[in-house]
Amino acid sequence: MRPHLASLVEDLRRNGRQTAIVRYRGVRRHATTYADLATLAGRFSAELNRRGIAHGDRVVLWGENTAEWVAGFFGCLLRGVLAVPLDAAGSPDFAACVIADVAPKLILIDASRAAALQADIPHLSLDDLGSLLPAEPLFTVDPGVTLDAPFQIIFTSGTTAAPKGIVHTNRNVLASLDPIEREMQKYLRYERLFHPLRFLHSLPLSHVFGQFMGLWTPALLAAEVHFEPQLEPARMIDRIRLERISVLIAVPRSLELLRSHVQLLFPDLSAQLAASEGWPVYKRFVRFRRVHRLTGWKFWALISGGATLPPELELFWGRLGYAVIQGYGMTETAALVTLNHPFHVGRGTLGKPLPGREVRISAEGEIMVRGEVVSGATWANGSIQPRASEWLATGDLATQDDSGELR
């Protein structure tokens, strides 16, 4: 296991001039290389050091997914500063409530949200971040950054109740990332044939699923992350084809909108799909080539999370010949508890538990989780509060078959 998440900054640096992030604003396309992303993270680390913002202090990030947002987050990791990411779509009232509770030393915020910021706290504009930081990056990792050191607080409650933040340690995330990184090694020689993998990412980075696919995984593959803020189906289809996207990362609602769009374009598709049961993948690619021509031939997988994927929606995309990959997790588990293997996908399942966690089903059918992925503390009333039980009662219902697959 890596010593901490800040070690990923070295991966960013090693990936050099390869494209890391692509962001769209109107008709403009903004690309950031891994080297530039790492440098910006190091410069933000230097800015935190200059301001005396130290290990255990809090920095709020409130804005759309951008390279500057990602760099700010990695800069916090280097210094051991607790990042507090807020949903870009969240209300100013909720943001104000969180800010009052965590008492941040600094707020990173974009222009569209700065006008709603009422707190009298120093802030930096994400839109102009590159021009506001020291020229020399600071890549030295603070000595307090360890596996069990907290690195972020994610708030999940609404404005009708007192905010409760889930505190994540480096170990919580690395317990999921480590087995995936080890499994990746078996396939890297094949990945070179399709490099770079390109992810179309439509989730907020304040969400653990969004973080897993936007912050932790890409650097391991030198993958390109394309942030798409607009979920209009025709635009997403065009983006997938024109940018030669490999994988779409989305919630089920987005996959439903895309299905409706494809069905409008090809009214006879449903009947043809119903007749394709049992066909191998290669035959599906040929039979439904007009759909694959629409998305481009490099596009092969959809990763769904954040909500339950309806079986008929999974079946639709699977019958077209795309891999539909699901996992199960929640904020309290820093994302993944179970995961479908990308090359051995089980239809209708959420996959098997990853190494390093125990899953059991209670007498009532509730998923119970124990292990390194489970957050051991929450933030409430201005401080970290340890959680009482080692078993997390998720509130979700499932069955588990003899092979360990969750449904």
Short mmCIF file of C-alpha atoms in Angstrom, two decimals:
data_model
loop_
_atom_site.label_atom_id
_atom_site.label_comp_id
_atom_site.label_asym_id
_atom_site.label_seq_id
_atom_site.Cartn_x
_atom_site.Cartn_y
_atom_site.Cartn_z
CA MET A 1 0.00 0.00 0.00
CA ARG A 2 1.19 3.53 -0.74
CA PRO A 3 2.32 5.58 2.28
CA HIS A 4 -0.34 8.22 1.59
CA LEU A 5 -2.42 9.78 -1.18
CA ALA A 6 0.04 12.64 -1.63
CA SER A 7 2.32 10.09 -3.35
CA LEU A 8 0.01 10.42 -6.37
CA VAL A 9 1.55 13.84 -7.02
CA GLU A 10 4.73 12.02 -8.07
CA ASP A 11 2.63 10.01 -10.53
CA LEU A 12 1.31 13.28 -11.93
CA ARG A 13 4.87 14.50 -12.41
CA ARG A 14 6.01 11.25 -14.06
CA ASN A 15 3.17 11.41 -16.58
CA GLY A 16 4.74 14.62 -17.85
CA ARG A 17 3.34 16.27 -20.99
CA GLN A 18 0.50 13.82 -21.45
CA THR A 19 -2.95 15.39 -21.19
CA ALA A 20 -4.49 15.05 -17.73
CA ILE A 21 -7.68 17.14 -17.81
CA VAL A 22 -9.86 18.59 -20.53
CA ARG A 23 -12.48 21.16 -19.55
CA TYR A 24 -15.11 22.71 -21.83
CA ARG A 25 -16.42 26.26 -21.49
CA GLY A 26 -18.90 27.11 -24.19
CA VAL A 27 -17.20 26.28 -27.48
CA ARG A 28 -13.72 26.46 -25.97
CA ARG A 29 -11.65 23.46 -25.00
CA HIS A 30 -9.03 23.83 -22.25
CA ALA A 31 -6.44 21.05 -21.82
CA THR A 32 -4.02 20.70 -18.90
CA THR A 33 -1.04 18.34 -18.92
CA TYR A 34 -0.04 16.16 -16.00
CA ALA A 35 3.16 18.18 -15.56
CA ASP A 36 1.24 21.46 -15.40
CA LEU A 37 -1.29 19.95 -12.99
CA ALA A 38 1.48 18.73 -10.68
CA THR A 39 3.22 22.10 -10.79
CA LEU A 40 0.01 23.94 -9.96
CA ALA A 41 -0.59 21.55 -7.04
CA GLY A 42 2.95 22.22 -5.81
CA ARG A 43 2.47 25.97 -6.13
CA PHE A 44 -0.75 25.79 -4.11
CA SER A 45 1.13 23.74 -1.52
CA ALA A 46 3.68 26.58 -1.38
CA GLU A 47 0.87 29.11 -0.95
CA LEU A 48 -0.56 27.16 1.98
CA ASN A 49 2.90 27.07 3.52
CA ARG A 50 3.34 30.82 2.95
CA ARG A 51 0.04 31.56 4.69
CA GLY A 52 0.89 29.32 7.64
CA ILE A 53 -1.99 26.96 6.85
CA ALA A 54 -0.75 23.73 8.36
CA HIS A 55 -1.52 20.09 8.99
CA GLY A 56 -5.06 19.68 10.36
CA ASP A 57 -6.30 23.11 9.24
CA ARG A 58 -9.25 23.21 6.83
CA VAL A 59 -9.60 24.57 3.29
CA VAL A 60 -13.00 24.67 1.56
CA LEU A 61 -13.25 23.98 -2.19
CA TRP A 62 -16.46 25.19 -3.82
CA GLY A 63 -16.66 25.26 -7.60
CA GLU A 64 -17.11 23.33 -10.83
CA ASN A 65 -14.76 20.49 -11.77
CA THR A 66 -11.60 22.07 -13.20
CA ALA A 67 -7.85 21.48 -13.29
CA GLU A 68 -7.51 24.27 -10.72
CA TRP A 69 -9.91 22.48 -8.36
CA VAL A 70 -7.91 19.24 -8.71
CA ALA A 71 -4.60 21.05 -8.19
CA GLY A 72 -5.96 22.73 -5.06
CA PHE A 73 -7.04 19.38 -3.68
CA PHE A 74 -3.64 17.77 -4.30
CA GLY A 75 -1.93 20.82 -2.80
CA CYS A 76 -3.92 20.21 0.39
CA LEU A 77 -2.80 16.55 0.37
CA LEU A 78 0.85 17.59 0.25
CA ARG A 79 0.50 19.80 3.33
CA GLY A 80 -1.82 17.54 5.32
CA VAL A 81 -4.53 20.21 5.23
CA LEU A 82 -8.10 18.89 5.43
CA ALA A 83 -9.95 19.60 2.20
CA VAL A 84 -13.68 20.30 2.56
CA PRO A 85 -15.20 19.86 -0.93
CA LEU A 86 -18.67 21.31 -1.42
CA ASP A 87 -21.09 20.31 -4.16
CA ALA A 88 -21.00 22.96 -6.90
CA ALA A 89 -24.78 22.62 -7.16
CA GLY A 90 -25.29 23.05 -3.41
CA SER A 91 -27.09 26.01 -1.89
CA PRO A 92 -25.27 29.04 -0.46
CA ASP A 93 -27.11 28.48 2.84
CA PHE A 94 -25.71 24.97 3.19
CA ALA A 95 -22.23 26.18 2.20
CA ALA A 96 -22.43 28.91 4.84
CA CYS A 97 -23.46 26.34 7.46
CA VAL A 98 -20.51 24.09 6.63
CA ILE A 99 -18.07 26.98 6.54
CA ALA A 100 -19.21 28.13 9.98
CA ASP A 101 -18.72 24.62 11.36
CA VAL A 102 -15.26 23.81 9.94
CA ALA A 103 -13.81 27.35 10.35
CA PRO A 104 -11.54 27.13 7.29
CA LYS A 105 -8.36 29.16 6.98
CA LEU A 106 -8.97 29.60 3.23
CA ILE A 107 -11.71 29.10 0.63
CA LEU A 108 -11.05 28.16 -2.99
CA ILE A 109 -14.06 29.32 -4.96
CA ASP A 110 -15.06 30.11 -8.53
CA ALA A 111 -16.46 33.45 -9.64
CA SER A 112 -20.06 32.30 -10.00
CA ARG A 113 -20.19 31.30 -6.33
CA ALA A 114 -18.01 34.03 -4.84
CA ALA A 115 -20.90 36.51 -5.04
CA ALA A 116 -22.93 34.28 -2.70
CA LEU A 117 -20.09 33.91 -0.19
CA GLN A 118 -20.98 35.77 2.98
CA ALA A 119 -18.17 34.51 5.22
CA ASP A 120 -15.41 36.94 6.15
CA ILE A 121 -12.67 34.41 5.39
CA PRO A 122 -9.70 34.74 3.00
CA HIS A 123 -10.46 33.23 -0.39
CA LEU A 124 -8.75 32.62 -3.72
CA SER A 125 -10.45 32.53 -7.10
CA LEU A 126 -10.27 29.18 -8.87
CA ASP A 127 -10.68 31.01 -12.18
CA ASP A 128 -7.40 32.90 -11.71
CA LEU A 129 -5.54 30.51 -9.45
CA GLY A 130 -2.45 30.19 -11.64
CA SER A 131 -1.76 33.93 -11.44
CA LEU A 132 -2.19 34.12 -7.65
CA LEU A 133 0.31 31.52 -6.44
CA PRO A 134 4.07 31.52 -5.77
CA ALA A 135 6.18 30.68 -8.81
CA GLU A 136 8.13 27.90 -7.08
CA PRO A 137 6.23 24.69 -6.23
CA LEU A 138 6.62 22.94 -2.88
CA PHE A 139 6.44 19.18 -3.37
CA THR A 140 7.79 18.17 0.04
CA VAL A 141 5.13 16.19 1.90
CA ASP A 142 4.36 17.37 5.42
CA PRO A 143 5.66 14.85 8.03
CA GLY A 144 2.18 14.59 9.53
CA VAL A 145 0.79 13.02 6.35
CA THR A 146 0.44 9.33 7.18
CA LEU A 147 -1.89 6.47 6.31
CA ASP A 148 -4.12 7.21 9.28
CA ALA A 149 -4.08 11.00 8.98
CA PRO A 150 -7.40 12.58 7.92
CA PHE A 151 -7.29 14.37 4.59
CA GLN A 152 -10.89 15.47 3.87
CA ILE A 153 -14.35 16.06 5.31
CA ILE A 154 -17.36 15.39 3.06
CA PHE A 155 -20.71 16.72 4.24
CA THR A 156 -23.76 14.70 3.28
CA SER A 157 -26.69 16.10 5.27
CA GLY A 158 -29.16 18.72 4.04
CA THR A 159 -29.96 22.15 5.39
CA THR A 160 -32.89 20.89 7.48
CA ALA A 161 -30.47 19.28 9.95
CA ALA A 162 -27.14 20.19 11.49
CA PRO A 163 -24.43 19.31 8.93
CA LYS A 164 -22.52 16.11 9.60
CA GLY A 165 -19.23 15.55 7.85
CA ILE A 166 -17.65 12.20 7.08
CA VAL A 167 -13.92 12.26 7.84
CA HIS A 168 -11.71 10.24 5.49
CA THR A 169 -8.17 9.12 6.18
CA ASN A 170 -5.57 8.25 3.56
CA ARG A 171 -5.99 4.60 4.53
CA ASN A 172 -9.75 4.67 3.86
CA VAL A 173 -9.19 5.49 0.17
CA LEU A 174 -6.00 3.48 -0.34
CA ALA A 175 -7.76 0.36 0.96
CA SER A 176 -9.82 0.55 -2.27
CA LEU A 177 -7.15 1.96 -4.56
CA ASP A 178 -4.42 -0.53 -3.63
CA PRO A 179 -6.14 -3.74 -4.86
CA ILE A 180 -7.27 -1.96 -8.03
CA GLU A 181 -3.74 -0.67 -8.70
CA ARG A 182 -2.33 -4.19 -8.23
CA GLU A 183 -4.96 -5.70 -10.54
CA MET A 184 -4.19 -3.06 -13.18
CA GLN A 185 -0.61 -4.32 -13.49
CA LYS A 186 -1.89 -7.47 -15.22
CA TYR A 187 -3.40 -5.43 -18.07
CA LEU A 188 -1.03 -2.50 -18.61
CA ARG A 189 0.67 -4.15 -21.58
CA TYR A 190 -2.72 -4.27 -23.32
CA GLU A 191 -3.60 -0.72 -22.27
CA ARG A 192 -0.66 0.54 -24.35
CA LEU A 193 -2.55 -0.50 -27.48
CA PHE A 194 -5.43 1.86 -26.61
CA HIS A 195 -3.53 4.59 -24.77
CA PRO A 196 -4.58 7.09 -23.68
CA LEU A 197 -7.77 5.96 -22.03
CA ARG A 198 -10.20 8.87 -21.94
CA PHE A 199 -12.86 9.21 -19.23
CA LEU A 200 -15.92 11.39 -19.79
CA HIS A 201 -16.60 12.44 -16.20
CA SER A 202 -20.00 13.91 -15.34
CA LEU A 203 -20.00 13.77 -11.52
CA PRO A 204 -18.99 16.38 -8.92
CA LEU A 205 -15.58 15.97 -7.31
CA SER A 206 -17.30 16.53 -3.97
CA HIS A 207 -18.77 13.01 -4.39
CA VAL A 208 -16.64 9.97 -3.47
CA PHE A 209 -17.53 8.18 -6.72
CA GLY A 210 -16.58 11.31 -8.64
CA GLN A 211 -13.31 11.49 -6.71
CA PHE A 212 -12.42 7.87 -7.35
CA MET A 213 -12.71 8.27 -11.10
CA GLY A 214 -11.52 11.88 -11.28
CA LEU A 215 -8.72 12.08 -8.69
CA TRP A 216 -7.38 8.69 -7.67
CA THR A 217 -7.56 6.37 -10.68
CA PRO A 218 -6.51 8.48 -13.71
CA ALA A 219 -2.90 9.09 -12.66
CA LEU A 220 -2.29 5.33 -12.41
CA LEU A 221 -3.01 4.99 -16.15
CA ALA A 222 -2.01 8.46 -17.35
CA ALA A 223 -5.64 8.66 -18.46
CA GLU A 224 -7.34 11.80 -19.75
CA VAL A 225 -10.28 13.07 -17.70
CA HIS A 226 -12.79 15.11 -19.69
CA PHE A 227 -15.09 17.07 -17.38
CA GLU A 228 -18.54 17.53 -18.90
CA PRO A 229 -20.78 19.92 -16.92
CA GLN A 230 -23.73 19.73 -19.32
CA LEU A 231 -25.73 16.50 -19.34
CA GLU A 232 -27.63 17.10 -22.58
CA PRO A 233 -27.67 13.68 -24.36
CA ALA A 234 -26.90 14.81 -27.92
CA ARG A 235 -23.97 16.88 -26.64
CA MET A 236 -22.61 13.95 -24.62
CA ILE A 237 -22.86 11.57 -27.58
CA ASP A 238 -21.02 14.06 -29.80
CA ARG A 239 -18.38 14.52 -27.10
CA ILE A 240 -17.84 10.78 -26.80
CA ARG A 241 -17.35 10.40 -30.55
CA LEU A 242 -15.32 13.54 -31.31
CA GLU A 243 -12.96 13.20 -28.31
CA ARG A 244 -12.62 9.44 -28.77
CA ILE A 245 -13.79 8.76 -25.24
CA SER A 246 -13.17 5.26 -23.85
CA VAL A 247 -15.34 5.23 -20.73
CA LEU A 248 -18.37 7.22 -19.53
CA ILE A 249 -18.64 7.77 -15.77
CA ALA A 250 -22.18 8.68 -14.83
CA VAL A 251 -25.16 8.15 -12.56
CA PRO A 252 -28.06 5.99 -13.80
CA ARG A 253 -30.16 9.06 -14.62
CA SER A 254 -27.62 10.13 -17.25
CA LEU A 255 -27.56 6.64 -18.75
CA GLU A 256 -31.36 6.76 -18.94
CA LEU A 257 -31.28 10.08 -20.82
CA LEU A 258 -28.71 8.69 -23.26
CA ARG A 259 -30.83 5.57 -23.83
CA SER A 260 -33.89 7.69 -24.64
CA HIS A 261 -31.83 9.71 -27.11
CA VAL A 262 -30.49 6.58 -28.86
CA GLN A 263 -33.99 5.07 -29.04
CA LEU A 264 -35.32 8.22 -30.67
CA LEU A 265 -32.59 8.01 -33.30
CA PHE A 266 -33.18 4.29 -33.94
CA PRO A 267 -36.88 3.45 -33.33
CA ASP A 268 -36.44 -0.22 -34.30
CA LEU A 269 -33.55 -0.78 -31.89
CA SER A 270 -35.54 -2.26 -28.98
CA ALA A 271 -36.95 -5.10 -31.06
CA GLN A 272 -33.50 -5.91 -32.46
CA LEU A 273 -31.97 -5.95 -28.99
CA ALA A 274 -34.61 -8.34 -27.70
CA ALA A 275 -33.59 -10.81 -30.40
CA SER A 276 -29.89 -10.61 -29.53
CA GLU A 277 -29.93 -12.52 -26.23
CA GLY A 278 -26.95 -14.86 -26.00
CA TRP A 279 -24.91 -13.20 -28.73
CA PRO A 280 -21.14 -12.73 -28.15
CA VAL A 281 -19.78 -9.21 -27.84
CA TYR A 282 -18.10 -9.17 -31.27
CA LYS A 283 -21.39 -10.05 -32.97
CA ARG A 284 -23.15 -7.23 -31.10
CA PHE A 285 -20.56 -4.73 -32.30
CA VAL A 286 -21.24 -5.77 -35.89
CA ARG A 287 -25.03 -6.00 -35.61
CA PHE A 288 -25.36 -2.67 -33.80
CA ARG A 289 -22.56 -0.90 -35.64
CA ARG A 290 -24.75 2.11 -36.39
CA VAL A 291 -24.93 2.82 -32.64
CA HIS A 292 -21.19 2.25 -32.20
CA ARG A 293 -20.56 4.51 -35.16
CA LEU A 294 -22.57 7.15 -33.29
CA THR A 295 -20.38 6.90 -30.15
CA GLY A 296 -17.11 6.13 -31.91
CA TRP A 297 -15.24 2.82 -32.00
CA LYS A 298 -13.01 3.56 -29.02
CA PHE A 299 -15.95 3.82 -26.63
CA TRP A 300 -16.46 0.51 -24.82
CA ALA A 301 -17.62 0.95 -21.20
CA LEU A 302 -20.05 2.73 -18.91
CA ILE A 303 -19.29 2.95 -15.18
CA SER A 304 -22.42 3.57 -13.13
CA GLY A 305 -22.59 4.66 -9.51
CA GLY A 306 -24.28 6.97 -7.05
CA ALA A 307 -27.66 5.23 -7.26
CA THR A 308 -29.27 1.91 -8.14
CA LEU A 309 -28.94 0.99 -11.83
CA PRO A 310 -32.29 -0.44 -13.06
CA PRO A 311 -31.81 -3.95 -14.56
CA GLU A 312 -33.49 -3.02 -17.86
CA LEU A 313 -31.08 -0.09 -18.29
CA GLU A 314 -28.07 -2.31 -17.66
CA LEU A 315 -29.50 -4.84 -20.11
CA PHE A 316 -30.00 -2.20 -22.83
CA TRP A 317 -26.37 -1.05 -22.85
CA GLY A 318 -25.01 -4.56 -22.34
CA ARG A 319 -26.95 -5.93 -25.29
CA LEU A 320 -25.46 -3.19 -27.47
CA GLY A 321 -22.03 -4.63 -26.70
CA TYR A 322 -20.81 -2.13 -24.10
CA ALA A 323 -19.36 -3.19 -20.76
CA VAL A 324 -21.58 -1.92 -17.92
CA ILE A 325 -19.56 -1.79 -14.71
CA GLN A 326 -21.11 -1.28 -11.29
CA GLY A 327 -19.82 -1.12 -7.77
CA TYR A 328 -21.27 -0.48 -4.36
CA GLY A 329 -20.17 2.01 -1.74
CA MET A 330 -21.11 5.15 0.09
CA THR A 331 -19.52 8.25 1.55
CA GLU A 332 -18.87 6.45 4.83
CA THR A 333 -16.81 3.81 2.99
CA ALA A 334 -14.76 6.33 0.97
CA ALA A 335 -16.38 4.85 -2.17
CA LEU A 336 -15.90 1.18 -2.93
CA VAL A 337 -17.04 -1.85 -0.98
CA THR A 338 -17.69 -4.12 -3.96
CA LEU A 339 -16.76 -3.78 -7.64
CA ASN A 340 -17.45 -5.63 -10.86
CA HIS A 341 -14.26 -6.64 -12.67
CA PRO A 342 -14.17 -4.65 -15.96
CA PHE A 343 -13.37 -7.80 -17.95
CA HIS A 344 -15.58 -10.23 -16.03
CA VAL A 345 -18.79 -8.28 -15.52
CA GLY A 346 -21.64 -10.10 -13.79
CA ARG A 347 -25.05 -9.02 -15.05
CA GLY A 348 -27.29 -7.62 -12.34
CA THR A 349 -24.63 -7.69 -9.64
CA LEU A 350 -22.66 -5.06 -7.77
CA GLY A 351 -19.56 -7.25 -7.79
CA LYS A 352 -17.62 -8.94 -5.00
CA PRO A 353 -16.12 -7.25 -1.94
CA LEU A 354 -12.64 -5.94 -2.62
CA PRO A 355 -9.80 -7.21 -0.39
CA GLY A 356 -9.51 -5.66 3.05
CA ARG A 357 -13.20 -5.39 3.93
CA GLU A 358 -15.83 -7.66 5.39
CA VAL A 359 -19.42 -7.64 4.19
CA ARG A 360 -22.29 -9.44 5.82
CA ILE A 361 -26.04 -9.33 5.38
CA SER A 362 -28.02 -8.87 8.58
CA ALA A 363 -31.13 -10.87 9.46
CA GLU A 364 -33.17 -7.96 8.08
CA GLY A 365 -31.25 -8.02 4.78
CA GLU A 366 -29.17 -4.88 5.51
CA ILE A 367 -25.62 -4.60 4.19
CA MET A 368 -23.09 -4.40 7.04
CA VAL A 369 -19.48 -3.41 6.33
CA ARG A 370 -16.29 -3.56 8.38
CA GLY A 371 -12.71 -2.82 7.40
CA GLU A 372 -10.13 -0.21 6.46
CA VAL A 373 -12.47 1.54 4.02
CA VAL A 374 -14.94 2.51 6.73
CA SER A 375 -14.57 6.04 8.04
CA GLY A 376 -13.83 5.96 11.75
CA ALA A 377 -14.98 9.48 12.54
CA THR A 378 -17.34 12.29 11.70
CA TRP A 379 -17.01 16.06 11.97
CA ALA A 380 -19.70 17.69 14.07
CA ASN A 381 -19.91 20.86 16.13
CA GLY A 382 -16.43 21.99 15.21
CA SER A 383 -14.38 18.86 15.88
CA ILE A 384 -13.71 15.24 14.91
CA GLN A 385 -15.95 12.73 16.69
CA PRO A 386 -14.93 9.03 16.71
CA ARG A 387 -17.55 6.58 15.47
CA ALA A 388 -18.72 4.07 18.08
CA SER A 389 -19.05 0.77 16.18
CA GLU A 390 -16.56 -0.96 13.90
CA TRP A 391 -19.45 -2.31 11.80
CA LEU A 392 -21.20 0.19 9.54
CA ALA A 393 -24.92 -0.36 9.09
CA THR A 394 -25.43 1.02 5.57
CA GLY A 395 -29.22 1.24 5.49
CA ASP A 396 -29.17 -0.56 2.10
CA LEU A 397 -30.75 -3.94 1.41
CA ALA A 398 -29.12 -6.70 -0.63
CA THR A 399 -28.61 -10.40 -1.07
CA GLN A 400 -25.24 -12.12 -1.39
CA ASP A 401 -24.76 -15.32 -3.37
CA ASP A 402 -22.32 -18.14 -2.63
CA SER A 403 -19.61 -16.52 -4.78
CA GLY A 404 -19.81 -13.31 -2.75
CA GLU A 405 -21.59 -11.22 -5.39
CA LEU A 406 -23.97 -8.56 -4.02
CA ARG A 407 -27.35 -7.95 -5.61
#
